[in-house]
PDB file of C-alpha atoms in Angstrom:
ATOM      1  CA  UNK I   1      58.739  77.120  36.792  1.00 67.00           C
ATOM      2  CA  UNK I   2      60.427  79.312  34.140  1.00 80.00           C
ATOM      3  CA  UNK I   3      58.239  81.895  31.512  1.00 78.00           C
ATOM      4  CA  UNK I   4      59.329  79.568  28.683  1.00 84.00           C
ATOM      5  CA  UNK I   5      57.793  76.814  30.009  1.00 88.00           C
ATOM      6  CA  UNK I   6      54.772  78.361  30.799  1.00 85.00           C
ATOM      7  CA  UNK I   7      55.075  79.898  27.263  1.00 87.00           C
ATOM      8  CA  UNK I   8      54.667  76.201  26.010  1.00 89.00           C
ATOM      9  CA  UNK I   9      52.027  74.951  27.861  1.00 88.00           C
ATOM     10  CA  UNK I  10      50.443  78.420  26.990  1.00 88.00           C
ATOM     11  CA  UNK I  11      51.170  77.704  23.433  1.00 91.00           C
ATOM     12  CA  UNK I  12      50.059  73.542  24.032  1.00 92.00           C
ATOM     13  CA  UNK I  13      46.618  74.735  26.130  1.00 93.00           C
ATOM     14  CA  UNK I  14      46.365  77.302  22.969  1.00 93.00           C
ATOM     15  CA  UNK I  15      46.783  74.157  20.261  1.00 95.00           C
ATOM     16  CA  UNK I  16      44.279  72.053  22.105  1.00 95.00           C
ATOM     17  CA  UNK I  17      41.772  74.508  22.315  1.00 95.00           C
ATOM     18  CA  UNK I  18      42.164  75.923  18.772  1.00 96.00           C
ATOM     19  CA  UNK I  19      41.674  71.976  17.415  1.00 96.00           C
ATOM     20  CA  UNK I  20      38.689  71.670  20.293  1.00 97.00           C
ATOM     21  CA  UNK I  21      37.025  74.394  18.713  1.00 96.00           C
ATOM     22  CA  UNK I  22      37.166  73.692  14.862  1.00 97.00           C
ATOM     23  CA  UNK I  23      36.095  69.875  16.177  1.00 97.00           C
ATOM     24  CA  UNK I  24      33.138  71.487  17.822  1.00 97.00           C
ATOM     25  CA  UNK I  25      32.300  73.451  14.949  1.00 97.00           C
ATOM     26  CA  UNK I  26      32.287  70.359  12.483  1.00 97.00           C
ATOM     27  CA  UNK I  27      30.143  68.250  15.227  1.00 97.00           C
ATOM     28  CA  UNK I  28      28.145  71.509  14.993  1.00 97.00           C
ATOM     29  CA  UNK I  29      27.461  71.762  11.385  1.00 97.00           C
ATOM     30  CA  UNK I  30      26.987  67.794  10.965  1.00 97.00           C
ATOM     31  CA  UNK I  31      24.162  68.165  14.102  1.00 97.00           C
ATOM     32  CA  UNK I  32      22.762  70.810  11.959  1.00 98.00           C
ATOM     33  CA  UNK I  33      22.957  68.607   9.105  1.00 97.00           C
ATOM     34  CA  UNK I  34      21.206  65.842  10.581  1.00 97.00           C
ATOM     35  CA  UNK I  35      18.788  68.069  12.197  1.00 98.00           C
ATOM     36  CA  UNK I  36      17.836  70.022   8.467  1.00 98.00           C
ATOM     37  CA  UNK I  37      17.355  65.746   7.388  1.00 97.00           C
ATOM     38  CA  UNK I  38      15.370  65.327  10.542  1.00 97.00           C
ATOM     39  CA  UNK I  39      13.207  68.263   9.697  1.00 97.00           C
ATOM     40  CA  UNK I  40      12.434  66.671   6.431  1.00 97.00           C
ATOM     41  CA  UNK I  41      11.730  63.544   7.258  1.00 97.00           C
ATOM     42  CA  UNK I  42       9.146  64.402   9.622  1.00 97.00           C
ATOM     43  CA  UNK I  43       7.724  66.769   7.038  1.00 97.00           C
ATOM     44  CA  UNK I  44       7.562  63.620   4.218  1.00 97.00           C
ATOM     45  CA  UNK I  45       5.717  61.676   7.253  1.00 97.00           C
ATOM     46  CA  UNK I  46       3.193  63.802   8.561  1.00 97.00           C
ATOM     47  CA  UNK I  47       2.298  64.455   5.064  1.00 97.00           C
ATOM     48  CA  UNK I  48       2.006  61.103   4.303  1.00 96.00           C
ATOM     49  CA  UNK I  49      -0.124  60.396   7.684  1.00 96.00           C
ATOM     50  CA  UNK I  50      -2.460  63.609   5.864  1.00 96.00           C
ATOM     51  CA  UNK I  51      -2.867  61.542   2.709  1.00 94.00           C
ATOM     52  CA  UNK I  52      -3.828  58.408   4.920  1.00 94.00           C
ATOM     53  CA  UNK I  53      -6.191  60.414   7.072  1.00 94.00           C
ATOM     54  CA  UNK I  54      -8.296  61.706   4.448  1.00 93.00           C
ATOM     55  CA  UNK I  55      -8.175  58.319   2.463  1.00 92.00           C
ATOM     56  CA  UNK I  56      -9.469  56.724   5.270  1.00 93.00           C
ATOM     57  CA  UNK I  57     -11.885  59.446   6.169  1.00 94.00           C
ATOM     58  CA  UNK I  58     -13.299  58.785   2.684  1.00 93.00           C
ATOM     59  CA  UNK I  59     -13.305  55.002   2.690  1.00 93.00           C
ATOM     60  CA  UNK I  60     -15.197  54.540   6.360  1.00 94.00           C
ATOM     61  CA  UNK I  61     -17.011  57.756   4.579  1.00 95.00           C
ATOM     62  CA  UNK I  62     -18.524  55.971   1.161  1.00 96.00           C
ATOM     63  CA  UNK I  63     -18.614  52.239   3.904  1.00 96.00           C
ATOM     64  CA  UNK I  64     -20.840  54.160   6.666  1.00 97.00           C
ATOM     65  CA  UNK I  65     -23.084  55.424   4.243  1.00 97.00           C
ATOM     66  CA  UNK I  66     -23.509  51.795   2.340  1.00 97.00           C
ATOM     67  CA  UNK I  67     -24.240  50.089   5.853  1.00 97.00           C
ATOM     68  CA  UNK I  68     -27.016  53.092   6.303  1.00 98.00           C
ATOM     69  CA  UNK I  69     -28.412  52.627   3.301  1.00 97.00           C
ATOM     70  CA  UNK I  70     -28.131  48.830   3.539  1.00 97.00           C
ATOM     71  CA  UNK I  71     -29.913  48.574   6.902  1.00 98.00           C
ATOM     72  CA  UNK I  72     -32.828  51.676   5.558  1.00 97.00           C
ATOM     73  CA  UNK I  73     -32.787  48.668   2.418  1.00 98.00           C
ATOM     74  CA  UNK I  74     -33.656  45.421   4.805  1.00 98.00           C
ATOM     75  CA  UNK I  75     -35.434  47.367   6.716  1.00 98.00           C
ATOM     76  CA  UNK I  76     -38.258  47.691   4.079  1.00 97.00           C
ATOM     77  CA  UNK I  77     -37.481  43.920   2.981  1.00 98.00           C
ATOM     78  CA  UNK I  78     -38.037  43.057   6.969  1.00 97.00           C
ATOM     79  CA  UNK I  79     -41.108  44.883   6.832  1.00 97.00           C
ATOM     80  CA  UNK I  80     -42.855  43.611   2.742  1.00 97.00           C
ATOM     81  CA  UNK I  81     -41.651  39.679   3.424  1.00 97.00           C
ATOM     82  CA  UNK I  82     -44.465  39.632   6.092  1.00 97.00           C
ATOM     83  CA  UNK I  83     -46.680  41.245   3.697  1.00 97.00           C
ATOM     84  CA  UNK I  84     -45.817  39.189   1.548  1.00 97.00           C
ATOM     85  CA  UNK I  85     -46.528  35.602   2.860  1.00 97.00           C
ATOM     86  CA  UNK I  86     -49.449  36.630   3.874  1.00 97.00           C
ATOM     87  CA  UNK I  87     -51.052  37.431   0.629  1.00 96.00           C
ATOM     88  CA  UNK I  88     -49.555  34.196  -0.298  1.00 96.00           C
ATOM     89  CA  UNK I  89     -51.584  32.493   2.220  1.00 96.00           C
ATOM     90  CA  UNK I  90     -54.867  34.347   1.399  1.00 96.00           C
ATOM     91  CA  UNK I  91     -54.241  32.994  -2.410  1.00 96.00           C
ATOM     92  CA  UNK I  92     -54.175  29.744  -1.179  1.00 95.00           C
ATOM     93  CA  UNK I  93     -57.026  29.752   1.225  1.00 94.00           C
ATOM     94  CA  UNK I  94     -59.278  31.017  -1.589  1.00 93.00           C
ATOM     95  CA  UNK I  95     -57.974  28.529  -3.759  1.00 92.00           C
ATOM     96  CA  UNK I  96     -59.204  25.676  -1.958  1.00 93.00           C
ATOM     97  CA  UNK I  97     -61.985  27.734  -0.937  1.00 93.00           C
ATOM     98  CA  UNK I  98     -62.746  27.628  -4.883  1.00 89.00           C
ATOM     99  CA  UNK I  99     -61.630  23.985  -5.034  1.00 86.00           C
ATOM    100  CA  UNK I 100     -63.981  22.537  -2.575  1.00 83.00           C
ATOM    101  CA  UNK I 101     -66.711  24.487  -3.652  1.00 83.00           C
ATOM    102  CA  UNK I 102     -69.487  23.342  -6.677  1.00 76.00           C
ATOM    103  CA  UNK I 103     -71.043  26.138  -7.179  1.00 73.00           C
ATOM    104  CA  UNK I 104     -70.125  28.099  -9.810  1.00 73.00           C
ATOM    105  CA  UNK I 105     -70.389  31.910  -8.612  1.00 80.00           C
ATOM    106  CA  UNK I 106     -68.771  30.903  -5.673  1.00 85.00           C
ATOM    107  CA  UNK I 107     -66.275  29.630  -7.838  1.00 88.00           C
ATOM    108  CA  UNK I 108     -66.044  32.560  -9.813  1.00 88.00           C
ATOM    109  CA  UNK I 109     -65.981  34.732  -6.872  1.00 93.00           C
ATOM    110  CA  UNK I 110     -63.071  33.112  -4.668  1.00 90.00           C
ATOM    111  CA  UNK I 111     -61.305  32.087  -7.422  1.00 93.00           C
ATOM    112  CA  UNK I 112     -61.153  36.181  -8.483  1.00 94.00           C
ATOM    113  CA  UNK I 113     -60.220  36.798  -4.745  1.00 94.00           C
ATOM    114  CA  UNK I 114     -57.665  34.774  -5.188  1.00 94.00           C
ATOM    115  CA  UNK I 115     -56.309  35.872  -8.256  1.00 95.00           C
ATOM    116  CA  UNK I 116     -56.307  39.337  -5.893  1.00 97.00           C
ATOM    117  CA  UNK I 117     -54.044  38.175  -3.293  1.00 96.00           C
ATOM    118  CA  UNK I 118     -51.403  36.414  -5.809  1.00 96.00           C
ATOM    119  CA  UNK I 119     -50.967  39.811  -8.358  1.00 97.00           C
ATOM    120  CA  UNK I 120     -50.725  41.489  -4.271  1.00 97.00           C
ATOM    121  CA  UNK I 121     -48.086  39.281  -3.733  1.00 96.00           C
ATOM    122  CA  UNK I 122     -46.262  39.094  -7.021  1.00 97.00           C
ATOM    123  CA  UNK I 123     -46.418  42.822  -6.584  1.00 97.00           C
ATOM    124  CA  UNK I 124     -45.113  42.738  -2.923  1.00 97.00           C
ATOM    125  CA  UNK I 125     -42.202  40.023  -4.009  1.00 97.00           C
ATOM    126  CA  UNK I 126     -41.097  42.447  -6.970  1.00 98.00           C
ATOM    127  CA  UNK I 127     -40.946  45.233  -4.500  1.00 98.00           C
ATOM    128  CA  UNK I 128     -38.436  42.808  -2.760  1.00 98.00           C
ATOM    129  CA  UNK I 129     -36.521  41.899  -5.271  1.00 97.00           C
ATOM    130  CA  UNK I 130     -36.237  45.695  -5.946  1.00 98.00           C
ATOM    131  CA  UNK I 131     -34.713  46.477  -2.804  1.00 98.00           C
ATOM    132  CA  UNK I 132     -32.233  43.379  -2.497  1.00 97.00           C
ATOM    133  CA  UNK I 133     -31.164  44.675  -6.442  1.00 98.00           C
ATOM    134  CA  UNK I 134     -30.573  47.945  -4.886  1.00 98.00           C
ATOM    135  CA  UNK I 135     -28.506  46.829  -1.749  1.00 97.00           C
ATOM    136  CA  UNK I 136     -26.260  44.521  -3.726  1.00 97.00           C
ATOM    137  CA  UNK I 137     -26.332  47.555  -6.450  1.00 98.00           C
ATOM    138  CA  UNK I 138     -24.990  49.806  -3.572  1.00 97.00           C
ATOM    139  CA  UNK I 139     -22.287  47.246  -1.957  1.00 96.00           C
ATOM    140  CA  UNK I 140     -20.646  47.276  -5.114  1.00 96.00           C
ATOM    141  CA  UNK I 141     -20.531  51.212  -5.955  1.00 96.00           C
ATOM    142  CA  UNK I 142     -19.087  51.346  -2.477  1.00 95.00           C
ATOM    143  CA  UNK I 143     -16.283  48.476  -3.427  1.00 94.00           C
ATOM    144  CA  UNK I 144     -15.827  50.599  -6.242  1.00 93.00           C
ATOM    145  CA  UNK I 145     -15.270  53.853  -5.078  1.00 92.00           C
ATOM    146  CA  UNK I 146     -13.475  52.337  -2.000  1.00 92.00           C
ATOM    147  CA  UNK I 147     -11.963  48.503  -2.249  1.00 89.00           C
ATOM    148  CA  UNK I 148     -11.781  46.902   0.553  1.00 82.00           C
ATOM    149  CA  UNK I 149      -8.084  46.883   1.555  1.00 81.00           C
ATOM    150  CA  UNK I 150      -7.352  50.065  -0.964  1.00 81.00           C
ATOM    151  CA  UNK I 151      -5.709  51.836   1.621  1.00 87.00           C
ATOM    152  CA  UNK I 152      -1.352  51.275   1.575  1.00 90.00           C
ATOM    153  CA  UNK I 153       0.436  52.037   4.366  1.00 92.00           C
ATOM    154  CA  UNK I 154       3.511  50.584   2.664  1.00 93.00           C
ATOM    155  CA  UNK I 155       4.496  54.595   1.940  1.00 94.00           C
ATOM    156  CA  UNK I 156       3.609  55.483   5.454  1.00 95.00           C
ATOM    157  CA  UNK I 157       5.593  52.544   7.466  1.00 96.00           C
ATOM    158  CA  UNK I 158       8.736  53.354   4.870  1.00 96.00           C
ATOM    159  CA  UNK I 159       8.937  57.324   5.815  1.00 97.00           C
ATOM    160  CA  UNK I 160       8.284  55.977   9.685  1.00 97.00           C
ATOM    161  CA  UNK I 161      11.522  53.588   9.530  1.00 97.00           C
ATOM    162  CA  UNK I 162      13.353  56.983   8.222  1.00 97.00           C
ATOM    163  CA  UNK I 163      12.153  59.295  10.426  1.00 97.00           C
ATOM    164  CA  UNK I 164      13.384  57.418  13.335  1.00 97.00           C
ATOM    165  CA  UNK I 165      16.323  57.056  11.784  1.00 97.00           C
ATOM    166  CA  UNK I 166      17.114  60.371  10.899  1.00 98.00           C
ATOM    167  CA  UNK I 167      15.304  61.411  14.605  1.00 97.00           C
ATOM    168  CA  UNK I 168      18.106  58.491  16.026  1.00 98.00           C
ATOM    169  CA  UNK I 169      21.280  59.810  13.751  1.00 97.00           C
ATOM    170  CA  UNK I 170      20.399  63.517  14.994  1.00 97.00           C
ATOM    171  CA  UNK I 171      20.468  62.606  19.203  1.00 97.00           C
ATOM    172  CA  UNK I 172      23.836  61.117  18.047  1.00 98.00           C
ATOM    173  CA  UNK I 173      25.296  64.143  16.588  1.00 98.00           C
ATOM    174  CA  UNK I 174      23.466  66.293  18.637  1.00 97.00           C
ATOM    175  CA  UNK I 175      24.909  63.761  21.890  1.00 97.00           C
ATOM    176  CA  UNK I 176      28.728  64.347  19.597  1.00 97.00           C
ATOM    177  CA  UNK I 177      28.205  68.246  19.677  1.00 97.00           C
ATOM    178  CA  UNK I 178      28.141  68.709  23.468  1.00 97.00           C
ATOM    179  CA  UNK I 179      30.613  66.318  24.589  1.00 97.00           C
ATOM    180  CA  UNK I 180      32.952  68.406  22.253  1.00 97.00           C
ATOM    181  CA  UNK I 181      31.629  71.435  23.049  1.00 97.00           C
ATOM    182  CA  UNK I 182      32.018  70.532  26.748  1.00 97.00           C
ATOM    183  CA  UNK I 183      36.038  69.352  26.233  1.00 97.00           C
ATOM    184  CA  UNK I 184      36.205  72.735  24.473  1.00 96.00           C
ATOM    185  CA  UNK I 185      34.831  75.172  27.289  1.00 96.00           C
ATOM    186  CA  UNK I 186      37.248  72.847  29.142  1.00 96.00           C
ATOM    187  CA  UNK I 187      40.566  73.459  27.240  1.00 96.00           C
ATOM    188  CA  UNK I 188      39.756  77.041  27.013  1.00 95.00           C
ATOM    189  CA  UNK I 189      39.549  77.079  30.485  1.00 95.00           C
ATOM    190  CA  UNK I 190      42.948  75.319  30.507  1.00 94.00           C
ATOM    191  CA  UNK I 191      43.965  78.035  28.564  1.00 92.00           C
ATOM    192  CA  UNK I 192      42.935  81.012  29.974  1.00 93.00           C
ATOM    193  CA  UNK I 193      44.336  79.661  33.172  1.00 93.00           C
ATOM    194  CA  UNK I 194      47.737  78.633  31.173  1.00 91.00           C
ATOM    195  CA  UNK I 195      47.758  82.515  29.654  1.00 89.00           C
ATOM    196  CA  UNK I 196      47.291  84.601  33.084  1.00 90.00           C
ATOM    197  CA  UNK I 197      49.787  82.596  34.278  1.00 88.00           C
ATOM    198  CA  UNK I 198      52.035  83.372  31.810  1.00 84.00           C
ATOM    199  CA  UNK I 199      51.394  87.004  31.525  1.00 86.00           C
ATOM    200  CA  UNK I 200      51.107  86.962  36.277  1.00 85.00           C
ATOM    201  CA  UNK I 201      54.967  85.258  35.632  1.00 82.00           C
ATOM    202  CA  UNK I 202      56.349  87.811  32.844  1.00 79.00           C
ATOM    203  CA  UNK I 203      54.655  90.951  35.263  1.00 80.00           C
ATOM    204  CA  UNK I 204      56.668  89.228  37.482  1.00 79.00           C
ATOM    205  CA  UNK I 205      59.853  89.631  36.085  1.00 77.00           C
ATOM    206  CA  UNK I 206      60.057  93.034  34.693  1.00 64.00           C
TER     207      UNK I 206
END
């Protein structure tokens, strides 16, 4: 093979290598740009994830506190209701005794006992109503501070979709860079071989 032909092959190989190197550099820059976009998207997503986590923790804490208070107050109510019922029955029993008695002293005594039990009953019922009111107020406060469905995850899902898209685009850019880099290395090896062959023949002709 002539020196001229080898020189043309060497120059052609060099041009192809230089084109591949330029293409590889461009794909590397594009990959780096996609990496920055992906990093920023992941950061935004993580910040939103933390924000939702904080809101969820606050939401759960408020409702957990309400449920504990509700259960404690309901337990007090449940304990008081039998007492109110017992006082009511005693008031009725003494009224019945007073109604069936014909002795003035007994009527007065039974009526007094009936009144005592009615007062106790009414006091217990008032306490029950106060506890019921406390349960309602506690729930209203929880609903005010942490309304049902108050954690809007719309932005989170938007950022998640954005991050996934950025990841896919980065991976595509990475694959393109790797392909171009492999081709660049192959063309470099071809150029090195052509250059070596050219030099070898040139030296042999001296």
